[in-house]
XYZ file of C-alpha atoms in Angstrom:
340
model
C 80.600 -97.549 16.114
C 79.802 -101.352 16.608
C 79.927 -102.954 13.686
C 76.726 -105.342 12.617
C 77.406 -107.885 10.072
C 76.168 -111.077 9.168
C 78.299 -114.439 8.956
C 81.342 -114.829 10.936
C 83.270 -111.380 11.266
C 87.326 -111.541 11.590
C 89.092 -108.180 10.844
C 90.637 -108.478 7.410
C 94.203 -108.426 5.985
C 93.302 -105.612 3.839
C 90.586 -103.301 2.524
C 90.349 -103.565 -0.845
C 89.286 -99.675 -2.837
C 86.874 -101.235 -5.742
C 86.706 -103.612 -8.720
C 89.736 -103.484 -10.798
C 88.546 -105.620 -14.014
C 86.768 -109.150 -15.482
C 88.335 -111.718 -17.488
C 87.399 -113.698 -19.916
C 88.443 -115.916 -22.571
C 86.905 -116.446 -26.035
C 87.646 -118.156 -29.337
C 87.083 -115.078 -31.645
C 88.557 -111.840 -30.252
C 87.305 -110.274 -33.368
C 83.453 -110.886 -32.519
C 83.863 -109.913 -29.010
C 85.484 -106.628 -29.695
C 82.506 -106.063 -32.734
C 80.296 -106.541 -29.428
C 82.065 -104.603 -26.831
C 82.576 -101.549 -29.138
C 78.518 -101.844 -29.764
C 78.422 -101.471 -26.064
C 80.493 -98.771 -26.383
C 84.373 -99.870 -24.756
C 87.313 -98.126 -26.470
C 88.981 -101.290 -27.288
C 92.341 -102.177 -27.755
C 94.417 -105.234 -28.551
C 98.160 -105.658 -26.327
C 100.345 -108.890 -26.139
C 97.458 -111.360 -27.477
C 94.745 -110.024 -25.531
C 91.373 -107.826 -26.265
C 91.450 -104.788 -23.682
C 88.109 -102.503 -23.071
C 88.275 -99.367 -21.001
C 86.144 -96.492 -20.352
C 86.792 -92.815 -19.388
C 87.702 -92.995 -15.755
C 91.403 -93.181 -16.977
C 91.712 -96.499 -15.962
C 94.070 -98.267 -18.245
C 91.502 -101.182 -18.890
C 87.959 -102.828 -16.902
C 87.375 -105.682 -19.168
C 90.095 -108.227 -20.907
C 89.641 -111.095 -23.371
C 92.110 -113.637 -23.810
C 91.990 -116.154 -26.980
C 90.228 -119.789 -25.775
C 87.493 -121.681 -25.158
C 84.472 -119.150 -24.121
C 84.672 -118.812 -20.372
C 84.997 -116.531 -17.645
C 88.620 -116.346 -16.469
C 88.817 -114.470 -13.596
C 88.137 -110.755 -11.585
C 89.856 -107.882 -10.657
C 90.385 -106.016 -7.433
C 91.790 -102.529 -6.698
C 94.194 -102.870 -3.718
C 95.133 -99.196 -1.911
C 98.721 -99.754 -2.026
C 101.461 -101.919 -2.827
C 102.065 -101.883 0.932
C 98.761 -103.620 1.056
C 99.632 -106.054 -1.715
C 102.879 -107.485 0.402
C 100.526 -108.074 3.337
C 97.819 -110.215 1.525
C 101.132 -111.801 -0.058
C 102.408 -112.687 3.390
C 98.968 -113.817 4.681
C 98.471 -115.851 1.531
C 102.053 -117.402 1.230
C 102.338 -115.992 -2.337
C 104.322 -113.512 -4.160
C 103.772 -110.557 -5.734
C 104.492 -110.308 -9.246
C 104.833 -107.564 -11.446
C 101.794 -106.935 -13.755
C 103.230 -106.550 -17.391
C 99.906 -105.922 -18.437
C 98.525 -102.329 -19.856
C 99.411 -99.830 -16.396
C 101.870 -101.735 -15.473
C 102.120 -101.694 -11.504
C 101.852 -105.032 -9.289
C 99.139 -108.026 -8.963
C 98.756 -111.031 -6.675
C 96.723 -113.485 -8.140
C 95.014 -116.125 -5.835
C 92.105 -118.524 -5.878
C 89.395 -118.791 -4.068
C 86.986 -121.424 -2.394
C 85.365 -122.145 -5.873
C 88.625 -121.877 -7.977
C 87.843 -118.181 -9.337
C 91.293 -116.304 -10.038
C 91.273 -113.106 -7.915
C 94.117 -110.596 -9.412
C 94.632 -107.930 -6.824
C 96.004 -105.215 -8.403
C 97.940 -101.818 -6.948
C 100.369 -99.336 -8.623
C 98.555 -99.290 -12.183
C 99.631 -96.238 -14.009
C 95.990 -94.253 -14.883
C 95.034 -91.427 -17.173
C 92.843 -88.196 -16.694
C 89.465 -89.473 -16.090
C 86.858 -87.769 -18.298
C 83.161 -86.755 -17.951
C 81.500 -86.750 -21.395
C 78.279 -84.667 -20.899
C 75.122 -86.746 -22.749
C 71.784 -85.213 -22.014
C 71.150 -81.771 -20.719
C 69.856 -81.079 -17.564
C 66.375 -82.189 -16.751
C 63.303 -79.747 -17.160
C 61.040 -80.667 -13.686
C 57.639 -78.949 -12.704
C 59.851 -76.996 -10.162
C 62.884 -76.044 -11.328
C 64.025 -75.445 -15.141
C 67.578 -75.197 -15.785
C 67.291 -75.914 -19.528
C 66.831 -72.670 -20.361
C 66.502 -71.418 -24.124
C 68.218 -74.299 -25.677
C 67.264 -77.549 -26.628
C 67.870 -81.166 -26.092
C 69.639 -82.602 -29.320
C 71.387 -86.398 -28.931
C 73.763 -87.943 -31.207
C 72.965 -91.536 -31.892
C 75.170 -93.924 -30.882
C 76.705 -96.167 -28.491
C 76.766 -95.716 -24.340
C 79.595 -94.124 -22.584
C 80.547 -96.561 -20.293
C 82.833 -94.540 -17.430
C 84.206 -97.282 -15.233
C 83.236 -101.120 -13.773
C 81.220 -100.861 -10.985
C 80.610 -104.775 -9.587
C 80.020 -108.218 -10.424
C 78.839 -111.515 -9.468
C 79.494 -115.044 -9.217
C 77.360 -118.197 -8.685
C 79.554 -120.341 -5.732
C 78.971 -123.746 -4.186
C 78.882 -122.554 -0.344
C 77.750 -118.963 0.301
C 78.733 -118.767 3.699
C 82.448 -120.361 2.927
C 82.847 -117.772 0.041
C 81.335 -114.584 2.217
C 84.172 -115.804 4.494
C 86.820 -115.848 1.908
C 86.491 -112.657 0.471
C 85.439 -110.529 3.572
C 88.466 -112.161 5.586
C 91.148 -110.518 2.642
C 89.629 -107.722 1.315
C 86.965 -106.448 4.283
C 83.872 -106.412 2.454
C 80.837 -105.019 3.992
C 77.681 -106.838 3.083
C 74.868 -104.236 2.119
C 71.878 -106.933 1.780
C 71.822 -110.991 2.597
C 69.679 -112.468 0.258
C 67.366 -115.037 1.442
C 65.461 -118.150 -0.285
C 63.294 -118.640 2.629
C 64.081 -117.252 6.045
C 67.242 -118.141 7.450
C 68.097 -119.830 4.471
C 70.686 -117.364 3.429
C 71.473 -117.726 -0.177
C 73.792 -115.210 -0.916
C 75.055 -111.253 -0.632
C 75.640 -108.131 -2.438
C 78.794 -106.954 -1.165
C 80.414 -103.323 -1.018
C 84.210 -102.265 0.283
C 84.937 -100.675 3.398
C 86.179 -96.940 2.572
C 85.243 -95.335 5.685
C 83.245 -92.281 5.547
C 83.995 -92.237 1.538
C 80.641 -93.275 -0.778
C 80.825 -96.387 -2.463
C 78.619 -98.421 -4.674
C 75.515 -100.693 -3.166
C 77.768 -103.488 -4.465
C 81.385 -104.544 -5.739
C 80.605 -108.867 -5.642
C 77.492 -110.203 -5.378
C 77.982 -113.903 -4.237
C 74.825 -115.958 -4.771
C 75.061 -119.911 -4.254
C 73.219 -120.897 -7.209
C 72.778 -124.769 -8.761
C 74.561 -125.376 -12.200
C 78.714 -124.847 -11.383
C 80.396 -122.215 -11.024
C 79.861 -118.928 -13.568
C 80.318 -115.468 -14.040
C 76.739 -113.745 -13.341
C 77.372 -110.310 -15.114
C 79.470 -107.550 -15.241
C 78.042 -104.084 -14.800
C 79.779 -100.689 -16.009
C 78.467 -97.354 -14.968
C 77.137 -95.034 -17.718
C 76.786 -91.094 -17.355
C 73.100 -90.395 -17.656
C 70.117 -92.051 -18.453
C 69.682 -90.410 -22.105
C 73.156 -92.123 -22.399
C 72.017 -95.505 -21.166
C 68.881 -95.473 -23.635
C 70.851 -94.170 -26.023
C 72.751 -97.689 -25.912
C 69.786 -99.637 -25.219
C 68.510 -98.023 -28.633
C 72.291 -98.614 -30.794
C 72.347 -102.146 -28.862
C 68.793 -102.929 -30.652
C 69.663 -101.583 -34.378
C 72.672 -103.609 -34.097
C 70.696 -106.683 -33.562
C 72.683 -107.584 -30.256
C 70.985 -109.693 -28.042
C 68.763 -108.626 -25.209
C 68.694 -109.798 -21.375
C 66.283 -107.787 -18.662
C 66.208 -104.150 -20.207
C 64.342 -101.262 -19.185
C 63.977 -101.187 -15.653
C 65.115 -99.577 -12.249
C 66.550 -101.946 -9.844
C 64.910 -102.386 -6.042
C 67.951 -103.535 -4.084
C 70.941 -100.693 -5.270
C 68.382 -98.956 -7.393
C 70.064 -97.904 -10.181
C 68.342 -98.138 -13.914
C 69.465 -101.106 -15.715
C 69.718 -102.769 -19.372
C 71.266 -106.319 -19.784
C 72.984 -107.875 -22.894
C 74.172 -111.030 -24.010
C 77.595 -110.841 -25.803
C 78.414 -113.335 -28.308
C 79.543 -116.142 -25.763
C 76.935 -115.984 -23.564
C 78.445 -113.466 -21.003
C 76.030 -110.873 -19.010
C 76.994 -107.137 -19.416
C 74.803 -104.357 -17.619
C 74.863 -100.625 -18.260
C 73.931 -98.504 -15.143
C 73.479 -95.435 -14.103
C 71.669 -93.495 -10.876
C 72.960 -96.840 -8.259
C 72.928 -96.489 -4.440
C 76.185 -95.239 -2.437
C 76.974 -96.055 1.389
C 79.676 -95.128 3.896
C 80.490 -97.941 5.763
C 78.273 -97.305 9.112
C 75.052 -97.865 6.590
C 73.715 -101.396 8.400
C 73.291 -104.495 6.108
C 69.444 -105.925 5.796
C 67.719 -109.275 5.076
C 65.995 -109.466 1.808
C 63.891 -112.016 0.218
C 64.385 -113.595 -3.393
C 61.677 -111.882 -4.538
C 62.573 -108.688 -3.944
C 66.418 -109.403 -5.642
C 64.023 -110.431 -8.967
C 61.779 -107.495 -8.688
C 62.291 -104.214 -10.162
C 60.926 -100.737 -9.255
C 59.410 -100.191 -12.412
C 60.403 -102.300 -15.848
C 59.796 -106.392 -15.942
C 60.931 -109.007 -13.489
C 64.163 -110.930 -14.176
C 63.600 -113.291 -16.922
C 62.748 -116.602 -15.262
C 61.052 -118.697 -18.614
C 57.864 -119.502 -17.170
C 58.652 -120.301 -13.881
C 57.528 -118.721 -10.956
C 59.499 -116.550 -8.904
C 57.905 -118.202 -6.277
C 58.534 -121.551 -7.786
C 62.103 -120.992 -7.672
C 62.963 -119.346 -4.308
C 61.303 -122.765 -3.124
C 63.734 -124.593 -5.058
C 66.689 -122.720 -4.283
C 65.858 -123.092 -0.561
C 65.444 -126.593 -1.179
C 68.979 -126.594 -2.539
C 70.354 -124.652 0.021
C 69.017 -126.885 2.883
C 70.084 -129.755 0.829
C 73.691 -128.642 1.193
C 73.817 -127.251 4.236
C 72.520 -131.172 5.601
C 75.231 -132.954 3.602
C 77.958 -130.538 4.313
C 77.057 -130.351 8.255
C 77.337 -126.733 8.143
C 75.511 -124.791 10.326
């Protein structure tokens, strides 16, 4: 099939399988973990560092290292080691062995804006597990719940595994290049601030004919430096992700956009703050492609809008108001830098 993309298209070096992990750093490991566990992470603390992982079996999606609050760095899954010693050769770099929880090997590079990328293979994993929250839903046409009723337990989400995230870069176009040159990611939707004034991408990997998420990066090129975006971590069940939304609230943690369904990847959503500022999402019910699903253009406006539930939180600014500014920015750049 003829591949359509958008951007400059070289075949990569490797394809990578999903998102591996996010890392950050913060100067009280205690308050994070009181945070992540509120989220609902099984936490753990190895060699220094504050691990969270959920119940895919995966030894850990989300690390904290002691230091000043910032984001440190992502996480890729590589198929094989055999992949790992041809980015390494491509790159110029070695491959070390990870001595982290899993064990297994990592390359760690950098990329156009100076985010670490580890790229991870050979991780030792556990049984996943599938905790059932909810029962099966009553509709006009069918009813499975049959003679029994729905009872939940209080408490926090289930989260079951990282499913993307996103970071604000300098040069969209330089970045797209970066990432889909090594690791062969398929874009799913090109954002745009105004037309053809392309201001970003939610980006998915290339498995073939196997389902994978809407998105594993979304790369937006965004004014105020470089930053993490969010993190996002799949939840069983919508009863689970309320269930959350409703611990996250009687534990006085601090809201971002929450109830909603998404437009582009449609999955529900509920955003928190944790204590330094960083973005987590629980999700559940998200878009899957194999990799013959064409990419689209969207607007700005549609990226901010959800199905049902309230916009993104903008202050008072227009949506409007903003996509004109970002395109502004955009144009701004692409002028100074010469770049097409």
């Amino acid at each position: 099939m003829e591949r359509i993309t958008f951007g400059e298209f070289h075949m990569p070096v490797i394809a990578v399988q999903d998102i591996a992990h996010v890392r950050y750093a913060a100067p009280d490991l205690a308050a994070m973990r009181s945070f992540l566990e509120d989220f609902g992470m099984q936490c753990f603390e190895s060699g220094g560092r504050l691990y969270g992982k959920g119940t895919d079996g995966r030894p850990f999606f989300h690390v904290t290292e002691p230091g000043k609050a910032q984001f440190l760095a992502v996480g890729l899954l590589a198929k094989s080691e055999e992949d790992l010693e041809a980015l390494a050769k491509y790159e110029g770099v070695a491959v070390e062995d990870s001595h982290e929880p899993g064990g297994g090997k990592v390359l760690r590079l950098l990329d156009p804006d100076g985010y670490r990328v580890e790229v991870i293979a050979g991780q030792s994993n556990d049984e996943p597990t599938f905790p059932l929250i909810g029962e099966p839903f009553n509709t006009p046409s069918v009813k499975p719940r049959l003679n029994r009723e729905v009872r939940l337990t209080p408490g926090p989400s289930h989260p079951h595994r990282i499913g993307h995230t996103g970071l604000a870069v300098s040069d969209f176009r330089v970045s797209e290049k970066w990432y889909k040159d090594r690791f062969g990611f398929l874009t799913t939707n090109e954002i745009e601030a105004a037309k053809e004034v392309p201001l970003g991408a939610f980006l998915r990997c290339d498995r073939g004919d196997q389902p994978t998420d809407h998105h594993t990066l979304a790369l937006l090129q965004l004014p105020g430096g470089r930053r993490n975006l969010h993190a996002a971590f799949e939840v069983p069940s919508v009863d689970d992700l309320l269930l959350g939304h409703n611990y996250l609230k009687l534990k006085k943690r601090t809201p971002f956009w929450s109830l909603g369904r998404h437009v582009l990847g449609s999955q529900y959503f509920d955003y928190w703050k944790d204590p330094f500022g960083n973005e987590l999402e629980h999700w559940t019910d998200g878009d899957v492609y194999t990799a013959d699903q064409p990419p689209t253009r969207e607007s700005i406006q549609t990226l901010f809008s959800a199905q049902w539930g309230p916009p993104v939180p903008t202050g008072r600014i227009p949506v409007g108001v903003i996509a004109w500014l970002l395109s502004l920015f955009v144009r701004t750049k692409r002028r100074f830098s010469r770049q097409p």
